[in-house]
Amino acid sequence: MSTSIDRDICRPMPDDLIRSVNLRDLGGYRTADGATVRHGLVFRSAALSALEGEALAAVRALGIRMIIDLRHNAERAAYPTPWEAMGCADYWCRDHSDSGADLAPLLRDPAMTADDCRGLMTGLYRTLPYALSEAYRRLFRGLVEGGTPLLFHCAAGKDRTGVAAALILGALGVPRDVITEEYGLTAAYDLFASPSIRDRPPLSPARLATVTPLLMAETGYLDAMFETLIERDGSVRGYLLNTLGLAPDDITTLRDNLLHTPG
């Protein structure tokens, strides 16, 4: 895994895990004040239900202690996370029926145009920090309370997971352009490896072209999320304090837990 931005490189993630489950470490990114996100503590991914053999062993070797599953009930029931086989002791999920981010059914909705798809995605990103506030609160509490190594995921590891990663990096002081580039690394993932999409009939080329905005990690989506966050809470810090209910000391602890400061 590589990026053009200045980043400390850790042990590379196997390419097959990047392509098949969108797995990556949030470590190595530098903050605006010169600290670096520690490696091996926070991971993001797509659904992990298909892990087996060497892939499962590779993920198990990460030593994940806590998993935050951002999917709704039907998604989890259809494609369970093998958290015990991963050696994980703490698995958290929320009892809810929908977050608006299960896009698989929309791929075959004949009424959806490309403009509709892009508009839907932009609107979705504006709502995700608030629709998923309970899950994001639990995610941040896990990080504050030292429940690392921690992995969070949804179905494709793109939208719900992408917003969560952006919030974490933003809370740590990583610059917006760096956060956007990290978000774009999902382009290396084979989205059709996601079980919820893979197990459905293939799309025609024409239909695929129409729904491409649903499948992309477009910069504008993340921009819309941050714009709404700033409008409602003033900043990522304001979101953590006002919407998630963290205390100022929690944010200090978060940074102490996840950042390496030179010297």
mmCIF file of C-alpha atoms in Angstrom:
data_model
loop_
_atom_site.group_PDB
_atom_site.id
_atom_site.type_symbol
_atom_site.label_atom_id
_atom_site.label_comp_id
_atom_site.label_asym_id
_atom_site.label_seq_id
_atom_site.Cartn_x
_atom_site.Cartn_y
_atom_site.Cartn_z
ATOM 1 C CA MET A 1 0.000 0.000 0.000
ATOM 2 C CA SER A 2 1.445 3.348 -0.956
ATOM 3 C CA THR A 3 0.433 6.945 -1.331
ATOM 4 C CA SER A 4 2.031 10.061 -2.745
ATOM 5 C CA ILE A 5 1.685 11.907 0.553
ATOM 6 C CA ASP A 6 4.347 11.881 3.239
ATOM 7 C CA ARG A 7 3.714 8.765 5.271
ATOM 8 C CA ASP A 8 5.796 6.428 7.389
ATOM 9 C CA ILE A 9 5.586 3.014 5.745
ATOM 10 C CA CYS A 10 4.914 0.020 7.951
ATOM 11 C CA ARG A 11 4.896 -3.689 7.152
ATOM 12 C CA PRO A 12 2.900 -3.747 3.901
ATOM 13 C CA MET A 13 -0.569 -5.255 3.921
ATOM 14 C CA PRO A 14 -0.802 -8.275 1.582
ATOM 15 C CA ASP A 15 -2.219 -7.216 -1.779
ATOM 16 C CA ASP A 16 -4.835 -9.950 -1.725
ATOM 17 C CA LEU A 17 -6.297 -8.562 1.512
ATOM 18 C CA ILE A 18 -6.378 -5.060 0.051
ATOM 19 C CA ARG A 19 -8.231 -6.301 -3.027
ATOM 20 C CA SER A 20 -10.521 -8.803 -1.334
ATOM 21 C CA VAL A 21 -11.499 -7.167 1.980
ATOM 22 C CA ASN A 22 -10.292 -3.556 1.623
ATOM 23 C CA LEU A 23 -8.127 -4.005 4.711
ATOM 24 C CA ARG A 24 -5.678 -1.317 5.702
ATOM 25 C CA ASP A 25 -3.887 0.145 8.707
ATOM 26 C CA LEU A 26 -4.571 3.785 9.567
ATOM 27 C CA GLY A 27 -1.066 4.086 10.990
ATOM 28 C CA GLY A 28 1.738 6.141 9.521
ATOM 29 C CA TYR A 29 -0.097 9.352 8.639
ATOM 30 C CA ARG A 30 1.422 12.563 9.929
ATOM 31 C CA THR A 31 -0.571 15.206 11.732
ATOM 32 C CA ALA A 32 -0.379 18.944 11.169
ATOM 33 C CA ASP A 33 1.721 19.334 14.324
ATOM 34 C CA GLY A 34 4.303 16.700 13.383
ATOM 35 C CA ALA A 35 3.079 13.636 15.251
ATOM 36 C CA THR A 36 2.502 10.298 13.515
ATOM 37 C CA VAL A 37 -0.423 7.882 13.843
ATOM 38 C CA ARG A 38 0.922 4.690 15.387
ATOM 39 C CA HIS A 39 0.970 1.548 13.266
ATOM 40 C CA GLY A 40 -0.871 -1.627 14.157
ATOM 41 C CA LEU A 41 -3.574 -0.069 16.349
ATOM 42 C CA VAL A 42 -6.489 0.886 14.077
ATOM 43 C CA PHE A 43 -7.618 -1.052 11.021
ATOM 44 C CA ARG A 44 -10.489 -0.582 8.574
ATOM 45 C CA SER A 45 -11.994 -3.136 6.206
ATOM 46 C CA ALA A 46 -14.959 -4.420 4.242
ATOM 47 C CA ALA A 47 -16.993 -7.478 5.291
ATOM 48 C CA LEU A 48 -14.796 -10.298 6.569
ATOM 49 C CA SER A 49 -17.216 -13.221 6.276
ATOM 50 C CA ALA A 50 -15.265 -14.908 3.474
ATOM 51 C CA LEU A 51 -11.955 -15.043 5.354
ATOM 52 C CA GLU A 52 -10.398 -18.485 5.436
ATOM 53 C CA GLY A 53 -7.059 -20.205 5.174
ATOM 54 C CA GLU A 54 -4.019 -17.957 4.755
ATOM 55 C CA ALA A 55 -6.152 -14.812 4.587
ATOM 56 C CA LEU A 56 -7.783 -15.583 7.927
ATOM 57 C CA ALA A 57 -4.394 -16.418 9.436
ATOM 58 C CA ALA A 58 -2.958 -13.097 8.183
ATOM 59 C CA VAL A 59 -5.795 -11.130 9.745
ATOM 60 C CA ARG A 60 -5.595 -13.130 12.963
ATOM 61 C CA ALA A 61 -1.901 -12.264 13.165
ATOM 62 C CA LEU A 62 -2.834 -8.580 13.493
ATOM 63 C CA GLY A 63 -3.935 -9.333 17.044
ATOM 64 C CA ILE A 64 -7.283 -7.557 16.781
ATOM 65 C CA ARG A 65 -8.854 -7.178 20.247
ATOM 66 C CA MET A 66 -12.027 -5.298 19.340
ATOM 67 C CA ILE A 67 -14.249 -5.189 16.245
ATOM 68 C CA ILE A 68 -16.864 -2.509 15.598
ATOM 69 C CA ASP A 69 -19.316 -3.777 12.960
ATOM 70 C CA LEU A 70 -21.176 -0.873 11.336
ATOM 71 C CA ARG A 71 -23.618 -3.006 9.315
ATOM 72 C CA HIS A 72 -27.331 -3.425 9.986
ATOM 73 C CA ASN A 73 -28.986 -6.605 11.218
ATOM 74 C CA ALA A 74 -29.759 -8.232 7.844
ATOM 75 C CA GLU A 75 -26.247 -7.608 6.535
ATOM 76 C CA ARG A 76 -24.670 -9.173 9.592
ATOM 77 C CA ALA A 77 -27.025 -12.160 9.550
ATOM 78 C CA ALA A 78 -26.268 -12.872 5.888
ATOM 79 C CA TYR A 79 -22.504 -12.422 6.200
ATOM 80 C CA PRO A 80 -21.358 -12.899 9.815
ATOM 81 C CA THR A 81 -18.010 -11.550 10.918
ATOM 82 C CA PRO A 82 -15.793 -14.484 12.045
ATOM 83 C CA TRP A 83 -14.584 -12.546 15.060
ATOM 84 C CA GLU A 84 -13.880 -15.565 17.253
ATOM 85 C CA ALA A 85 -11.879 -17.291 14.501
ATOM 86 C CA MET A 86 -9.928 -14.030 14.222
ATOM 87 C CA GLY A 87 -8.971 -14.352 17.886
ATOM 88 C CA CYS A 88 -10.969 -11.261 18.824
ATOM 89 C CA ALA A 89 -12.417 -11.026 22.331
ATOM 90 C CA ASP A 90 -14.744 -8.017 21.919
ATOM 91 C CA TYR A 91 -17.229 -7.734 19.043
ATOM 92 C CA TRP A 92 -19.716 -4.863 19.001
ATOM 93 C CA CYS A 93 -22.657 -4.245 16.689
ATOM 94 C CA ARG A 94 -25.813 -2.169 16.902
ATOM 95 C CA ASP A 95 -29.329 -3.583 16.708
ATOM 96 C CA HIS A 96 -30.780 -1.606 13.805
ATOM 97 C CA SER A 97 -32.543 -2.339 10.547
ATOM 98 C CA ASP A 98 -31.016 0.203 8.164
ATOM 99 C CA SER A 99 -28.566 3.097 8.006
ATOM 100 C CA GLY A 100 -29.273 4.102 4.407
ATOM 101 C CA ALA A 101 -25.820 2.862 3.427
ATOM 102 C CA ASP A 102 -26.695 -0.618 2.139
ATOM 103 C CA LEU A 103 -26.303 0.194 -1.540
ATOM 104 C CA ALA A 104 -26.485 -3.299 -3.034
ATOM 105 C CA PRO A 105 -30.267 -3.185 -3.715
ATOM 106 C CA LEU A 106 -29.922 0.185 -5.473
ATOM 107 C CA LEU A 107 -27.534 -1.228 -8.052
ATOM 108 C CA ARG A 108 -30.465 -2.890 -9.806
ATOM 109 C CA ASP A 109 -33.103 -0.194 -9.357
ATOM 110 C CA PRO A 110 -33.998 0.717 -12.982
ATOM 111 C CA ALA A 111 -35.284 4.109 -11.901
ATOM 112 C CA MET A 112 -31.857 5.270 -10.667
ATOM 113 C CA THR A 113 -29.907 7.491 -13.068
ATOM 114 C CA ALA A 114 -26.233 8.406 -12.684
ATOM 115 C CA ASP A 115 -27.213 11.851 -11.377
ATOM 116 C CA ASP A 116 -29.617 10.215 -8.932
ATOM 117 C CA CYS A 117 -26.831 7.945 -7.706
ATOM 118 C CA ARG A 118 -24.409 10.818 -7.160
ATOM 119 C CA GLY A 119 -27.040 12.893 -5.401
ATOM 120 C CA LEU A 120 -27.972 9.972 -3.184
ATOM 121 C CA MET A 121 -24.342 9.426 -2.205
ATOM 122 C CA THR A 122 -23.778 13.089 -1.423
ATOM 123 C CA GLY A 123 -26.892 13.145 0.743
ATOM 124 C CA LEU A 124 -25.880 9.912 2.445
ATOM 125 C CA TYR A 125 -22.507 11.313 3.460
ATOM 126 C CA ARG A 126 -24.180 14.370 4.955
ATOM 127 C CA THR A 127 -26.262 12.140 7.230
ATOM 128 C CA LEU A 128 -23.852 9.337 8.162
ATOM 129 C CA PRO A 129 -22.063 11.055 11.083
ATOM 130 C CA TYR A 130 -25.444 11.571 12.749
ATOM 131 C CA ALA A 131 -27.333 8.457 11.647
ATOM 132 C CA LEU A 132 -24.443 6.327 12.920
ATOM 133 C CA SER A 133 -23.592 8.441 15.956
ATOM 134 C CA GLU A 134 -24.214 5.560 18.367
ATOM 135 C CA ALA A 135 -21.803 3.307 16.491
ATOM 136 C CA TYR A 136 -19.206 6.028 16.062
ATOM 137 C CA ARG A 137 -19.495 6.856 19.769
ATOM 138 C CA ARG A 138 -18.724 3.225 20.610
ATOM 139 C CA LEU A 139 -15.830 3.247 18.159
ATOM 140 C CA PHE A 140 -14.257 6.302 19.753
ATOM 141 C CA ARG A 141 -14.861 4.987 23.253
ATOM 142 C CA GLY A 142 -12.991 1.829 22.298
ATOM 143 C CA LEU A 143 -10.055 3.894 21.075
ATOM 144 C CA VAL A 144 -10.087 6.131 24.149
ATOM 145 C CA GLU A 145 -10.276 3.165 26.515
ATOM 146 C CA GLY A 146 -7.357 1.387 24.858
ATOM 147 C CA GLY A 147 -9.281 -1.385 23.115
ATOM 148 C CA THR A 148 -6.626 -1.675 20.440
ATOM 149 C CA PRO A 149 -5.726 -3.191 18.088
ATOM 150 C CA LEU A 150 -9.227 -2.325 16.890
ATOM 151 C CA LEU A 151 -10.858 -3.002 13.529
ATOM 152 C CA PHE A 152 -14.032 -1.364 12.231
ATOM 153 C CA HIS A 153 -15.876 -2.331 9.088
ATOM 154 C CA CYS A 154 -19.097 -2.275 7.084
ATOM 155 C CA ALA A 155 -20.020 -4.167 3.902
ATOM 156 C CA ALA A 156 -17.675 -2.638 1.327
ATOM 157 C CA GLY A 157 -15.498 -0.654 3.730
ATOM 158 C CA LYS A 158 -16.157 2.460 1.678
ATOM 159 C CA ASP A 159 -18.925 4.697 3.056
ATOM 160 C CA ARG A 160 -19.767 3.987 6.700
ATOM 161 C CA THR A 161 -16.195 2.861 7.234
ATOM 162 C CA GLY A 162 -14.771 5.712 5.152
ATOM 163 C CA VAL A 163 -16.558 8.315 7.264
ATOM 164 C CA ALA A 164 -15.382 6.625 10.468
ATOM 165 C CA ALA A 165 -11.764 6.643 9.261
ATOM 166 C CA ALA A 166 -12.039 10.304 8.264
ATOM 167 C CA LEU A 167 -13.400 11.205 11.699
ATOM 168 C CA ILE A 168 -10.600 9.340 13.472
ATOM 169 C CA LEU A 169 -7.843 10.906 11.380
ATOM 170 C CA GLY A 170 -9.510 14.314 11.681
ATOM 171 C CA ALA A 171 -9.691 13.961 15.456
ATOM 172 C CA LEU A 172 -5.966 13.185 15.509
ATOM 173 C CA GLY A 173 -5.111 16.300 13.511
ATOM 174 C CA VAL A 174 -4.291 14.707 10.144
ATOM 175 C CA PRO A 175 -4.782 17.346 7.393
ATOM 176 C CA ARG A 176 -7.894 17.178 5.219
ATOM 177 C CA ASP A 177 -6.001 16.544 1.982
ATOM 178 C CA VAL A 178 -4.276 13.559 3.575
ATOM 179 C CA ILE A 179 -7.602 12.220 4.874
ATOM 180 C CA THR A 180 -9.052 12.541 1.377
ATOM 181 C CA GLU A 181 -6.176 10.610 -0.145
ATOM 182 C CA GLU A 182 -6.508 7.844 2.444
ATOM 183 C CA TYR A 183 -10.203 7.648 1.572
ATOM 184 C CA GLY A 184 -9.298 7.257 -2.105
ATOM 185 C CA LEU A 185 -7.174 4.170 -1.437
ATOM 186 C CA THR A 186 -10.398 2.177 -1.616
ATOM 187 C CA ALA A 187 -9.873 2.305 -5.384
ATOM 188 C CA ALA A 188 -7.487 -0.638 -4.917
ATOM 189 C CA TYR A 189 -10.365 -2.742 -3.586
ATOM 190 C CA ASP A 190 -12.369 -5.006 -5.878
ATOM 191 C CA LEU A 191 -15.819 -3.818 -4.806
ATOM 192 C CA PHE A 192 -17.407 -6.819 -6.482
ATOM 193 C CA ALA A 193 -15.588 -8.997 -3.962
ATOM 194 C CA SER A 194 -17.987 -7.635 -1.354
ATOM 195 C CA PRO A 195 -20.286 -10.573 -0.547
ATOM 196 C CA SER A 196 -23.450 -8.458 -0.672
ATOM 197 C CA ILE A 197 -22.642 -7.514 -4.285
ATOM 198 C CA ARG A 198 -20.778 -10.648 -5.390
ATOM 199 C CA ASP A 199 -23.686 -12.952 -4.599
ATOM 200 C CA ARG A 200 -26.176 -11.056 -6.761
ATOM 201 C CA PRO A 201 -26.608 -11.413 -10.549
ATOM 202 C CA PRO A 202 -23.953 -9.529 -12.553
ATOM 203 C CA LEU A 203 -24.735 -6.058 -13.849
ATOM 204 C CA SER A 204 -24.928 -5.307 -17.557
ATOM 205 C CA PRO A 205 -22.266 -2.881 -18.871
ATOM 206 C CA ALA A 206 -24.920 -0.194 -19.367
ATOM 207 C CA ARG A 207 -26.264 -0.600 -15.850
ATOM 208 C CA LEU A 208 -22.759 -0.625 -14.411
ATOM 209 C CA ALA A 209 -22.002 2.691 -16.112
ATOM 210 C CA THR A 210 -25.172 4.209 -14.659
ATOM 211 C CA VAL A 211 -24.515 3.150 -11.075
ATOM 212 C CA THR A 212 -20.778 3.887 -11.048
ATOM 213 C CA PRO A 213 -21.264 6.844 -8.632
ATOM 214 C CA LEU A 214 -22.550 4.364 -6.041
ATOM 215 C CA LEU A 215 -19.350 2.360 -6.333
ATOM 216 C CA MET A 216 -16.790 5.158 -6.184
ATOM 217 C CA ALA A 217 -15.020 6.843 -3.275
ATOM 218 C CA GLU A 218 -15.432 10.326 -4.745
ATOM 219 C CA THR A 219 -13.804 13.298 -3.055
ATOM 220 C CA GLY A 220 -17.058 15.248 -3.209
ATOM 221 C CA TYR A 221 -18.792 12.758 -0.946
ATOM 222 C CA LEU A 222 -16.273 13.210 1.851
ATOM 223 C CA ASP A 223 -16.300 16.974 1.292
ATOM 224 C CA ALA A 224 -20.081 16.955 1.802
ATOM 225 C CA MET A 225 -19.647 15.080 5.073
ATOM 226 C CA PHE A 226 -17.134 17.594 6.404
ATOM 227 C CA GLU A 227 -19.234 20.549 5.233
ATOM 228 C CA THR A 228 -22.239 19.274 7.165
ATOM 229 C CA LEU A 229 -20.112 18.495 10.205
ATOM 230 C CA ILE A 230 -18.774 22.052 10.244
ATOM 231 C CA GLU A 231 -22.241 23.538 9.728
ATOM 232 C CA ARG A 232 -23.699 21.560 12.635
ATOM 233 C CA ASP A 233 -20.810 21.186 15.077
ATOM 234 C CA GLY A 234 -18.154 23.669 13.953
ATOM 235 C CA SER A 235 -15.346 21.138 13.546
ATOM 236 C CA VAL A 236 -14.449 17.487 14.039
ATOM 237 C CA ARG A 237 -13.600 18.318 17.646
ATOM 238 C CA GLY A 238 -17.006 19.945 18.055
ATOM 239 C CA TYR A 239 -18.645 16.821 16.630
ATOM 240 C CA LEU A 240 -16.797 14.617 19.113
ATOM 241 C CA LEU A 241 -17.813 16.837 22.021
ATOM 242 C CA ASN A 242 -21.355 17.798 21.043
ATOM 243 C CA THR A 243 -22.693 14.841 19.060
ATOM 244 C CA LEU A 244 -20.684 11.903 20.389
ATOM 245 C CA GLY A 245 -20.487 13.229 23.945
ATOM 246 C CA LEU A 246 -16.752 12.834 24.425
ATOM 247 C CA ALA A 247 -15.041 15.001 27.023
ATOM 248 C CA PRO A 248 -11.981 17.170 26.282
ATOM 249 C CA ASP A 249 -9.872 14.744 28.338
ATOM 250 C CA ASP A 250 -11.115 11.894 26.125
ATOM 251 C CA ILE A 251 -9.728 13.643 23.064
ATOM 252 C CA THR A 252 -6.399 14.144 24.813
ATOM 253 C CA THR A 253 -6.334 10.448 25.738
ATOM 254 C CA LEU A 254 -7.229 9.490 22.166
ATOM 255 C CA ARG A 255 -4.239 11.393 20.868
ATOM 256 C CA ASP A 256 -1.976 9.982 23.570
ATOM 257 C CA ASN A 257 -3.093 6.442 22.709
ATOM 258 C CA LEU A 258 -2.777 6.673 18.937
ATOM 259 C CA LEU A 259 -0.052 9.202 18.190
ATOM 260 C CA HIS A 260 3.716 9.022 18.330
ATOM 261 C CA THR A 261 5.262 12.419 18.987
ATOM 262 C CA PRO A 262 8.923 12.956 17.962
ATOM 263 C CA GLY A 263 11.315 13.521 20.807
#
